[in-house]
Coordinates of C-alpha atoms in Angstrom, one line a residue:
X289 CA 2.8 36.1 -30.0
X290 CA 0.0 38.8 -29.8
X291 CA -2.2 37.2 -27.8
X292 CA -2.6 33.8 -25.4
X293 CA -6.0 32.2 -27.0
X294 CA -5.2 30.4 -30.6
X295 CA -6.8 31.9 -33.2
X296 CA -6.7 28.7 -34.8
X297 CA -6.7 24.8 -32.9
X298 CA -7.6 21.7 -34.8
X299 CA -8.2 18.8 -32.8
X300 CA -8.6 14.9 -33.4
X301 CA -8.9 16.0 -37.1
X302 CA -9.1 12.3 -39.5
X303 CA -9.2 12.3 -42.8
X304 CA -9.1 8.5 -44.9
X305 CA -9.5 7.6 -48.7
X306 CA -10.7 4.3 -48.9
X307 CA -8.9 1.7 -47.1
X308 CA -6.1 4.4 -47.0
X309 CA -5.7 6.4 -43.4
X310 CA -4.4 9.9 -44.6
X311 CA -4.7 11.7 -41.4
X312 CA -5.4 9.7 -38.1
X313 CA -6.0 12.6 -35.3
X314 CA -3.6 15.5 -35.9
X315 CA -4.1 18.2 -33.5
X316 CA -2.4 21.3 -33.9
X317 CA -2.6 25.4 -32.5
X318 CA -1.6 28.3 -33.5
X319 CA -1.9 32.1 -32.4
X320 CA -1.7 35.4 -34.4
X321 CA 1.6 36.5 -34.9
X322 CA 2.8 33.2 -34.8
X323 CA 4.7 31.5 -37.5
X324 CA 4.4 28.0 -36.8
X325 CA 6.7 25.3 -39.1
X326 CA 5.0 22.0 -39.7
X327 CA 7.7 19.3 -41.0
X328 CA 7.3 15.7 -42.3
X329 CA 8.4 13.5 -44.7
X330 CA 6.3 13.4 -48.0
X331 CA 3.3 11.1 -47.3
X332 CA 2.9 12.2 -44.1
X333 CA -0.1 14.1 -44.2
X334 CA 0.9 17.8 -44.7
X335 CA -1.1 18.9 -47.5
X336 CA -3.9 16.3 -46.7
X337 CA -4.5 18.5 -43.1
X338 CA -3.9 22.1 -45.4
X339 CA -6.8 21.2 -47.5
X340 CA -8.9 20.3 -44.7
X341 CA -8.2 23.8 -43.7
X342 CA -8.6 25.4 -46.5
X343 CA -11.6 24.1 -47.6
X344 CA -10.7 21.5 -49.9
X345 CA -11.2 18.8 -48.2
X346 CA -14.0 17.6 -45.5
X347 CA -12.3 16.1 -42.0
X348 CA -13.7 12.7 -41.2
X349 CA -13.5 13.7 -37.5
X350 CA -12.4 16.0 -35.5
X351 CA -13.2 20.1 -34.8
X352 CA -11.4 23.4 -35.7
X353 CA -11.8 27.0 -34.2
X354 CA -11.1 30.0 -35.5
X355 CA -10.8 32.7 -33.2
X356 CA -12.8 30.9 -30.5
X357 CA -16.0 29.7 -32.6
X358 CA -16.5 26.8 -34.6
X359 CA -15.1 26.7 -37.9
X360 CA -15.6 24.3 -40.9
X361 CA -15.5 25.7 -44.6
X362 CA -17.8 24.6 -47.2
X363 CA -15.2 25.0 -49.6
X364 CA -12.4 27.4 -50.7
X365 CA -13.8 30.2 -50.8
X366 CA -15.8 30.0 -47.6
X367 CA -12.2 29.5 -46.4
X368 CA -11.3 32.9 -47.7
X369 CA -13.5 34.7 -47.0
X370 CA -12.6 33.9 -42.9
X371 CA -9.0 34.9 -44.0
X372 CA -7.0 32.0 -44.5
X373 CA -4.8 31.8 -48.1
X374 CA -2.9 29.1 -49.0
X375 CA 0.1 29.0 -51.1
X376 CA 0.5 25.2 -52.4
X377 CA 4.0 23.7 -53.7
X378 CA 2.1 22.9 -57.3
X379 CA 1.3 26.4 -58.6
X380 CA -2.2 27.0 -59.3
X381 CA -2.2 30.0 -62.2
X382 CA -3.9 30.4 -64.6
X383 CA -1.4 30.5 -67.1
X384 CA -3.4 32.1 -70.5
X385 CA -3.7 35.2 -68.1
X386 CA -1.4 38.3 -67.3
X387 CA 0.4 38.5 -64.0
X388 CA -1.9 41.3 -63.0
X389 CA -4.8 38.8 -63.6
X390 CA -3.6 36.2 -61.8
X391 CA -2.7 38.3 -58.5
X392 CA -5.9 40.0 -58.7
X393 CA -8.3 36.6 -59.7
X394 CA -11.7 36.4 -57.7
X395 CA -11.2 39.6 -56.2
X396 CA -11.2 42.0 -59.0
X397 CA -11.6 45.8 -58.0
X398 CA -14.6 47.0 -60.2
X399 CA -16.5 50.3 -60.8
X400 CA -20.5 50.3 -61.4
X401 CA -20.1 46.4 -61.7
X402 CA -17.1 46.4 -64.1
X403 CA -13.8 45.4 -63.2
X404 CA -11.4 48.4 -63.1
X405 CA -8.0 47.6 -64.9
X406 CA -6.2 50.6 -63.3
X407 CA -6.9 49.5 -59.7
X408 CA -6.8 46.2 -60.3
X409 CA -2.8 47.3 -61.8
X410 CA -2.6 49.4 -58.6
X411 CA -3.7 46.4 -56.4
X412 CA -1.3 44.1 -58.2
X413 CA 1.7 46.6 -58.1
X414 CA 1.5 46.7 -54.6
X415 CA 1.2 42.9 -53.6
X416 CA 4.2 41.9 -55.9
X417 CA 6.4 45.2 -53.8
X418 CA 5.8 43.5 -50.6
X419 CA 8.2 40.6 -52.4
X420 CA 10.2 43.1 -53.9
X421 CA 9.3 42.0 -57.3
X422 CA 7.3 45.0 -58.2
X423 CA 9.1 45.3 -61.6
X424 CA 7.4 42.5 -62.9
X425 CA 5.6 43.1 -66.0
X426 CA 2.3 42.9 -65.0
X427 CA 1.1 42.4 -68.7
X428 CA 3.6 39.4 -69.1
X429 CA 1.3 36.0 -69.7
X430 CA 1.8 33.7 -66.5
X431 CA 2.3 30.7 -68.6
X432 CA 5.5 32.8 -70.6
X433 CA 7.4 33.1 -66.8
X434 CA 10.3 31.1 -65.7
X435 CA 8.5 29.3 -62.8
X436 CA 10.7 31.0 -59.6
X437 CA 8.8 34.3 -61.3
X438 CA 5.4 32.3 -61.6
X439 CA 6.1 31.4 -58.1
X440 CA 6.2 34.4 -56.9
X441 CA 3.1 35.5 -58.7
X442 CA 1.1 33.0 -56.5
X443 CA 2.6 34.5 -52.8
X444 CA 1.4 37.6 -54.3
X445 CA -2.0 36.4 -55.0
X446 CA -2.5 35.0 -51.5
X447 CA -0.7 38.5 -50.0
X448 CA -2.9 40.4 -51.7
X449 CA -6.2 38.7 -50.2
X450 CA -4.9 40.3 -46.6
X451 CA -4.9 37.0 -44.5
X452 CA -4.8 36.9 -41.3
X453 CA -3.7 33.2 -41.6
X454 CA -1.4 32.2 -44.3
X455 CA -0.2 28.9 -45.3
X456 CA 3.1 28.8 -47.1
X457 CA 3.4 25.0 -48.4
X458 CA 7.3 24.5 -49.8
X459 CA 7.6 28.2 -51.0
X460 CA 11.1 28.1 -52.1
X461 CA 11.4 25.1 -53.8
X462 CA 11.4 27.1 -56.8
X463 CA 13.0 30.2 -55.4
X464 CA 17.2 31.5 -55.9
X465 CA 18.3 32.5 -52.6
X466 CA 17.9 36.1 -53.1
X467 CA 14.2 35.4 -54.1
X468 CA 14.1 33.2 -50.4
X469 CA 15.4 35.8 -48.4
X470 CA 13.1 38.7 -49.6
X471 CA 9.9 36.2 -49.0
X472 CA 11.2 35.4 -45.3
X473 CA 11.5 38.9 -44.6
X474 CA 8.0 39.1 -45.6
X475 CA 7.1 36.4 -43.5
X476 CA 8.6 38.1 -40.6
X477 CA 6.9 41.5 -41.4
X478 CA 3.7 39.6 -41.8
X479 CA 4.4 38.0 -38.4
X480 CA 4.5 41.5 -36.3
X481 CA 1.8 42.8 -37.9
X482 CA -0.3 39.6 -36.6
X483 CA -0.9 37.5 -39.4
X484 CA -0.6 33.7 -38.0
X485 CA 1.7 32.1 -40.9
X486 CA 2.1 27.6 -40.9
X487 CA 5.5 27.1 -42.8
X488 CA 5.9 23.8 -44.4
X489 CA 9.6 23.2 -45.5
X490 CA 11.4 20.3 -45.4
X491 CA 14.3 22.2 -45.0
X492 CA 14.9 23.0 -41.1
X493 CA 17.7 25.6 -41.8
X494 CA 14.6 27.3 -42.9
X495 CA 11.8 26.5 -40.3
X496 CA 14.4 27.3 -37.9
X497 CA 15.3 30.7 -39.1
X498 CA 11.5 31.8 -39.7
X499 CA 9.5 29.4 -36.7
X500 CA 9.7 29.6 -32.9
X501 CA 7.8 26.1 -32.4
X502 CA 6.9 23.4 -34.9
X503 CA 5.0 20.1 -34.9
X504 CA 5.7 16.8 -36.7
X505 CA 3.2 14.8 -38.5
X506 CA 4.6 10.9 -39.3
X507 CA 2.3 8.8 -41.1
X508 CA -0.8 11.4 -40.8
X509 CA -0.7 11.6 -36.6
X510 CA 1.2 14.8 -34.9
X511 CA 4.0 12.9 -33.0
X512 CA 5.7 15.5 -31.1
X513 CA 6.1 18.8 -31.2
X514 CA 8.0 21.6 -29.0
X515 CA 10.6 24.8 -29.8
X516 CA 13.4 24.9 -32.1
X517 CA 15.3 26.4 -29.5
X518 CA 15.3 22.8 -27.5
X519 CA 15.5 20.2 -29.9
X520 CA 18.3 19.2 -32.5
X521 CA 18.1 18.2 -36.2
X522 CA 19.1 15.0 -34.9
X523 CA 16.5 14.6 -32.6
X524 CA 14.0 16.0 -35.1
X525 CA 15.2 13.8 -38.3
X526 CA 14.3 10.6 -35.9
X527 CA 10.9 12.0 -35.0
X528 CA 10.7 12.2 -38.8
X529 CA 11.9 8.8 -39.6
X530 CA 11.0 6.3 -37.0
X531 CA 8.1 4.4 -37.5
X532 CA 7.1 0.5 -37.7
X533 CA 8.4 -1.5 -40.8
X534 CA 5.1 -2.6 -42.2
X535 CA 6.5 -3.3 -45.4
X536 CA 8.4 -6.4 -46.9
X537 CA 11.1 -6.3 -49.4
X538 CA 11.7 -9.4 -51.4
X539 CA 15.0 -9.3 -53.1
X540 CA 16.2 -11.6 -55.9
X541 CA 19.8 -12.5 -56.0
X542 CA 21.4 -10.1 -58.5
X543 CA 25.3 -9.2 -59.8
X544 CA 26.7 -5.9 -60.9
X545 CA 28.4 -6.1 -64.0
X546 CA 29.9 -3.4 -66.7
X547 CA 28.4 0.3 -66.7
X548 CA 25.2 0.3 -69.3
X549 CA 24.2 4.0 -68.5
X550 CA 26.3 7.3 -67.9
X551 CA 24.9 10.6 -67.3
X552 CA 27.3 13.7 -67.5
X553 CA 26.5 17.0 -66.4
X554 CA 22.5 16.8 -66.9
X555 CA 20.5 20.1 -66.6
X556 CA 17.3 20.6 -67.4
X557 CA 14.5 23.4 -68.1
X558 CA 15.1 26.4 -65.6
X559 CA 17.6 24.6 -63.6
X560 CA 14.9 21.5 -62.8
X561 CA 17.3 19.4 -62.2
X562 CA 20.7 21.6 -62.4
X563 CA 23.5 18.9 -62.2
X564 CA 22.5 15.1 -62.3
X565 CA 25.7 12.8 -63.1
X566 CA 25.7 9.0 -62.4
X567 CA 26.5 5.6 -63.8
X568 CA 23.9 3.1 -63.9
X569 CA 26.1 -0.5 -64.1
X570 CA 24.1 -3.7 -65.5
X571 CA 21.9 -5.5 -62.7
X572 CA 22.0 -2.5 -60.8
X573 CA 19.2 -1.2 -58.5
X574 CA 19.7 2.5 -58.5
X575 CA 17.7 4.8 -56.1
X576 CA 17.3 8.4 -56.0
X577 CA 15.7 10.0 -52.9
X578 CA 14.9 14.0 -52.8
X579 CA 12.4 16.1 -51.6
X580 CA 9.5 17.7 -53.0
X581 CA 10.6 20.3 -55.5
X582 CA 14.0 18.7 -56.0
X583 CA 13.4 17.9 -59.2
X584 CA 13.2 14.1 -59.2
X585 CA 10.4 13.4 -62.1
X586 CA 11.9 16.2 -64.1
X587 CA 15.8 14.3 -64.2
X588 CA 13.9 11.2 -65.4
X589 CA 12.0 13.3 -68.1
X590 CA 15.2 15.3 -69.3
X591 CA 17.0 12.1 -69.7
X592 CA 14.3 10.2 -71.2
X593 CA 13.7 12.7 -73.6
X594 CA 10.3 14.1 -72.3
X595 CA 11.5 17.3 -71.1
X596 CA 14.5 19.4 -72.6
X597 CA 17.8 18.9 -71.4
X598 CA 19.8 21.7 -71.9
X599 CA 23.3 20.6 -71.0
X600 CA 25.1 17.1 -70.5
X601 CA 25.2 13.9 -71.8
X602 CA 23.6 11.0 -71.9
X603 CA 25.1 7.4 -73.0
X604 CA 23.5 4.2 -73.6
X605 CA 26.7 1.8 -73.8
X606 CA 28.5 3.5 -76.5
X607 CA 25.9 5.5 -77.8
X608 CA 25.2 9.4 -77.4
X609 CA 21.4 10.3 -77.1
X610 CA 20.0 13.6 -78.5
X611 CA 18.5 16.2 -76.1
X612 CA 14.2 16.0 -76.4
X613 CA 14.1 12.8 -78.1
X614 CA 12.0 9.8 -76.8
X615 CA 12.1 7.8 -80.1
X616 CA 16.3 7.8 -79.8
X617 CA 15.7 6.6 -75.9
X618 CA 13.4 3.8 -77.2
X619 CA 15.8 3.0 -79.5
X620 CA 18.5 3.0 -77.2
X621 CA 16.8 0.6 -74.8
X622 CA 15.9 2.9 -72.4
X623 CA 11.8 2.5 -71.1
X624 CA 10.1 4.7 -68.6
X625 CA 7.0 4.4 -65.8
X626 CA 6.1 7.8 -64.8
X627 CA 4.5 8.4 -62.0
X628 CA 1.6 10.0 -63.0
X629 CA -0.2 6.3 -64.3
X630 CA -3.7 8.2 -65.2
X631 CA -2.4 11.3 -66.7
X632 CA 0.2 10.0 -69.2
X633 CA 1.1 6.8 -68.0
X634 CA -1.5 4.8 -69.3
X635 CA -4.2 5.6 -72.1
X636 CA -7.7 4.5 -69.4
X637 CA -10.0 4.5 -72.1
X638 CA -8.1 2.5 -74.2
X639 CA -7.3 -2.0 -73.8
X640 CA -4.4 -3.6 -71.9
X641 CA -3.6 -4.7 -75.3
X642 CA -2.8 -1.5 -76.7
X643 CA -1.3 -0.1 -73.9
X644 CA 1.4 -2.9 -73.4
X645 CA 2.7 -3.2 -76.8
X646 CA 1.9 0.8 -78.0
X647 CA 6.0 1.3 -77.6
X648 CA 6.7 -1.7 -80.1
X649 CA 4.2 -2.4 -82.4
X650 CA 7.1 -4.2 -84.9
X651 CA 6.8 -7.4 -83.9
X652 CA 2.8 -7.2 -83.2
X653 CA 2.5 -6.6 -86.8
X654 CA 2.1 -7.8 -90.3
X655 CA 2.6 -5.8 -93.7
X656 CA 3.0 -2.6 -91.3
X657 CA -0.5 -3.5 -89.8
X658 CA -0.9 -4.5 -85.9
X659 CA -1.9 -8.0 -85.7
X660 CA -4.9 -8.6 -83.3
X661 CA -3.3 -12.0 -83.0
X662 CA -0.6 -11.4 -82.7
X663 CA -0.8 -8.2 -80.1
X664 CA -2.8 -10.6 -78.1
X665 CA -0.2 -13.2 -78.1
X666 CA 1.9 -11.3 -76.7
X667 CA -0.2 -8.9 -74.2
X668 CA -1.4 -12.5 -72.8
X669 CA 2.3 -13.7 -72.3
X670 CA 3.6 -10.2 -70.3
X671 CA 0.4 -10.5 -68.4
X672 CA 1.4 -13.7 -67.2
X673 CA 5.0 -12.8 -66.6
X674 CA 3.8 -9.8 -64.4
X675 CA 0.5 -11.7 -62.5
X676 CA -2.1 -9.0 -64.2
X677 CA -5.2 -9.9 -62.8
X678 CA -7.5 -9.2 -66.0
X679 CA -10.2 -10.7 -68.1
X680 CA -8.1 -10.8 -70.9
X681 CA -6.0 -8.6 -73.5
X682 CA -8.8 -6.9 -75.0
X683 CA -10.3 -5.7 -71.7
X684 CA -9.8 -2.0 -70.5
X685 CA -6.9 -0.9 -68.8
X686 CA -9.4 1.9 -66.7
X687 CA -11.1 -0.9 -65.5
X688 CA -8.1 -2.9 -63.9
X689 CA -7.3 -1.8 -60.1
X690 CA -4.3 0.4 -59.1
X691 CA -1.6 -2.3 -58.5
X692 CA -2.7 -4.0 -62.1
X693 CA -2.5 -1.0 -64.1
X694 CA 1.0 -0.5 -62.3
X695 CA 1.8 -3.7 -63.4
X696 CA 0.5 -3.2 -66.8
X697 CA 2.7 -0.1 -67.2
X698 CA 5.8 -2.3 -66.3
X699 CA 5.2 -5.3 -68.8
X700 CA 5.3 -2.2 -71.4
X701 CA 8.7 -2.0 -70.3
X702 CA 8.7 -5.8 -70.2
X703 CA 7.5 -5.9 -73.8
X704 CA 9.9 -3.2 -75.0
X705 CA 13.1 -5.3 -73.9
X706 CA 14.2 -2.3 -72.1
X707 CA 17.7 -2.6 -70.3
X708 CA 17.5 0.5 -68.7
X709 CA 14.2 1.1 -66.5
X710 CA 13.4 4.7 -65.4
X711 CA 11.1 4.4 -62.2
X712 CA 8.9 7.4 -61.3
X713 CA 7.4 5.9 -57.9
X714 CA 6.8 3.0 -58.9
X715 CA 4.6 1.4 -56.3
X716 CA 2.6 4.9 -55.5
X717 CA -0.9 4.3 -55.3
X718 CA -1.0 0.6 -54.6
X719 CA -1.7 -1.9 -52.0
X720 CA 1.3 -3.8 -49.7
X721 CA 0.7 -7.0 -51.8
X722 CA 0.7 -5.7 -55.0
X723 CA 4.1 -3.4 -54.2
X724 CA 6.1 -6.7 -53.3
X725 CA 5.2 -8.0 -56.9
X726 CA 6.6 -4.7 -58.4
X727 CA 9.8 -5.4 -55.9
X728 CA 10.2 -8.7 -57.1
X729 CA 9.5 -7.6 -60.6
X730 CA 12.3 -5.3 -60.2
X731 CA 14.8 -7.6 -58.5
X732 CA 14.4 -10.3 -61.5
X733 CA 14.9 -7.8 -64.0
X734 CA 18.3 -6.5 -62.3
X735 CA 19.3 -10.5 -61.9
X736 CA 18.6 -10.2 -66.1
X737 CA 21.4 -7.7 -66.3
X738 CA 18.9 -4.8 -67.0
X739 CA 19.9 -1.2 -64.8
X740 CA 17.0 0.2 -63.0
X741 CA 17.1 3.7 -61.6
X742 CA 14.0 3.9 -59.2
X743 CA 12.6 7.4 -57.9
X744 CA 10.9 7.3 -54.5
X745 CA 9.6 9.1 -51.7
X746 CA 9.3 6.2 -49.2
X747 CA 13.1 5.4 -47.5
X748 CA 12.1 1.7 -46.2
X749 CA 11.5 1.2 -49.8
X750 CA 14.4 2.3 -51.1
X751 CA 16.8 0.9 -48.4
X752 CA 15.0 -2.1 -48.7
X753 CA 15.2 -2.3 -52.7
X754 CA 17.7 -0.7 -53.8
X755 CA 21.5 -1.4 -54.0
X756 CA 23.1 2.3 -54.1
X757 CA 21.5 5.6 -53.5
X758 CA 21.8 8.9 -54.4
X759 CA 20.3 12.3 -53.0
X760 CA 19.4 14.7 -54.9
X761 CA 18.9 18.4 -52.8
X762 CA 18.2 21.5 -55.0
X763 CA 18.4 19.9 -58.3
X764 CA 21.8 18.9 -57.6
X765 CA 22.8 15.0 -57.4
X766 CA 24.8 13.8 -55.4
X767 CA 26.7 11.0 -55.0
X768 CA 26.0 6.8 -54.9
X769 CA 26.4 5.3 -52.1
X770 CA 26.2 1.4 -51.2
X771 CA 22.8 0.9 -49.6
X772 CA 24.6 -0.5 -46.6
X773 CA 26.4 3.2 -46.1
X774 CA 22.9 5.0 -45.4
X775 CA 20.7 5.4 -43.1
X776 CA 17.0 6.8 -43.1
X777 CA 18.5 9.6 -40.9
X778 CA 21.3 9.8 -43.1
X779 CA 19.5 10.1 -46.3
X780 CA 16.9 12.3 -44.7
X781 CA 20.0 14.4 -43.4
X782 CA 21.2 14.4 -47.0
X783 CA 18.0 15.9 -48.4
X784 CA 17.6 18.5 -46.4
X785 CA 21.1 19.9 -46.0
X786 CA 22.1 19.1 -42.6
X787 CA 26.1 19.1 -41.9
X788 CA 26.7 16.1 -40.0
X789 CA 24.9 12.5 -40.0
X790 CA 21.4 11.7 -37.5
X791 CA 21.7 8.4 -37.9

């Protein structure tokens, strides 16, 4: 460390959305030339408190300093321009531009108030060498690069701005080792020249080899904190795990049967996932836990059909699905809640009706033309099934709260007669009430015989719903477990790589 006062300390910082607490008094401090790794489960509050840095966000409560006097951005750029870059996990190109572009965007080099394309080239060149990537085509589109090259395009970007505090948010979740090992050198470079660097990995073979000290956030407060040097992964995976069981999980009495679903050898789009193989028996409760940038949502897609999949197979009972097709999935009895409900989960604009029955419109209709009656008829008998609070079927679905458009999107699957349910967080965004409908919802549809394969972030919720897991680390799946054989330490420990259990 270069010097003894912090050049930057938050304290008391609170941040909430709504009813929802997202940051409840984090302090944290950090000194040029420091890299300091900040670890926590997703949800915790990581990127909440990196926005409120970075100018994103507005604190509730609470103060920052930045080199001794007060600091609180207006916004991003204010942020900037007191030295402080961020690199977040979900890239932010723009992808119609060139690499060069892209590095240089915001801070174009210009001469008599044009931008100069040869310096800006020069400027470019030189941020993508300190990463060792500086035979990257520079005229390449962003959008056109496999995304471990676009991620490398956005360290550039914030390199190139000269921070003196840089904020590296899960940079090698996208990354090959080789690509890793160059960026940590950089890190460590960046380090002895001064720059202040907060390191957010999940994995703590990383934020050991890069951090001195770290701090843990657990439900949006900084629990502890210390050196790596004095602390085991044990130690630090219960810091990460314990917390008060605030949730309920109802179950509903359920038996395995025959397998219904087998996945061979899956691989998706640039490796996202790079080996997912499972069985999926009927009335089976399926979970899959991984961390951000493991490539959870994207093994859903490729074996739903929304993304390619570019090796294995996928089985419905006795029949073979082809690669990229959703209408063969649909056919096949397979239904899927993503876990984006607003972006292409749900059509907001558009009614309950219409959303519900949009995947089978066969038996809604008469002659080939939807009946209003008919839709109706049945909209109003899922919405029963699933306790939709609405004022009807014609009412729209952007006017229904977050747990009843949840629910809305799982009596589509309801309507559908899926047997196989594909669960993209399914209770994300919704209150403790309305998440204990979706459980039991879940449980009676396993106690049907259907197979569900739920994704989730939150390990009460799987250990409390689920009857096997699996982990998925790097893209790679690994194998189901009886619920009973994990713990949240052992799961957690599974994620992230660790070589013995913290249970």
């Amino acid at each position: 460390m270069s010097n003894l006062m912090p050049l930057l300390r938050m304290r008391g910082i609170a941040k909430a959305f709504g009813a929802t607490q997202a940051l409840g008094g984090v302090d944290l401090e950090l000194r040029a030339g420091e890299v300091l790794a900040l670890i926590g489960e997703n949800g915790a509050g990581k990127s909440t408190l990196m926005k409120v840095l970075s100018g994103v966000l507005s604190a509730d409560a609470g103060q920052m300093t930045l080199a001794g006097a007060t600091y609180a951005p207006r916004d991003p750029h204010d942020a900037r321009a007191h030295g402080i870059a961020i690199v977040h996990q979900e890239l932010a190109l723009a992808p119609h531009l060139t690499v060069a572009q892209n590095i240089m965007l915001g801070r174009e080099p210009r001469r008599f108030g044009f931008i100069a394309p040869s310096a800006l080239r020069t400027q470019a060149r030189a941020a993508l060498a300190q990463l060792g990537a500086e035979t990257l085509d520079l005229d390449a589109r962003a959008g056109d690069l496999p995304l471990a090259a676009q991620q490398l395009v956005e360290i550039s970007r914030a390199l190139a701005a000269g921070p003196r505090l840089l904020v590296l948010d899960e940079p090698t979740s996208s990354l090959g080792r080789a690509d890793a090992e160059q960026l940590f050198a950089v890190v460590r470079r960046l380090a002895h020249n001064g720059v202040a660097v907060i390191y957010i990995s999940h994995f703590l073979d990383e934020c050991r080899a890069l951090a001195e000290r770290f701090i843990v956030l657990r439900d949006g407060v900084s629990v502890t904190s210390g050196r790596f040097n004095e602390v085991s992964d044990q130690t630090l995976i219960q810091h990460l795990t314990a917390r008060p069981a605030t949730e309920t999980f109802p179950r509903t009495p359920h038996a395995i049967g025959a397998p219904l679903l087998t996945v061979d050898g899956l691989r998706g789009r640039n490796d996202r996932p790079r080996e997912v193989s499972f069985t999926l028996r009927a009335g089976e409760i399926l979970g899959i836990y991984g961390l951000v940038g493991a490539g959870r949502s994207e093994a859903l897609r490729a074996l739903f059909g929304l993304d390619p999949r570019v090796a294995g197979n996928v089985r419905v009972a006795d029949r073979t699905l082809p690669p990229a097709s959703v209408t063969a999935a649909l056919s096949a009895g397979i239904g899927m809640l993503s876990e984006d409900r607003k972006g292409e989960g749900l059509m907001m604009m558009r009614s309950i009706a219409d959303n519900l029955t949009l995947s089978r419109l066969g038996n809604v209709s008469r002659a080939g033309f939807v009946s209003t009656r008919r839709q109706h008829a049945a909209t109003a008998q899922q919405l029963k099934r699933t306790g939709v609070k609405a004022r009807g079927p014609e009412q729209c679905v952007g006017e229904l709260s977050g747990g009843n458009q949840q629910k809305v999107a799982l009596a589509r699957l309801l309507h559908h007669d899926a047997r196989v349910w594909l669960l993209d967080e399914p209770t994300r965004g919704i209150d403790v009430a309305a998440k204990a409908e979706v459980y039991r919802l879940i449980g009676a549809q396993a106690a049907a015989g259907c197979g569900v394969v739920m994704v989730s972030s939150q390990l009460p919720e799987l250990l409390g719903v689920c009857d096997t897991v699996a982990v998925l680390r790097r893209g790679v799946l690994g194998p189901a477990r009886p619920v009973a054989q994990w713990t949240p330490g052992s799961v957690l420990a599974a994620a992230i790589g660790a070589d013995r259990d913290a249970d």
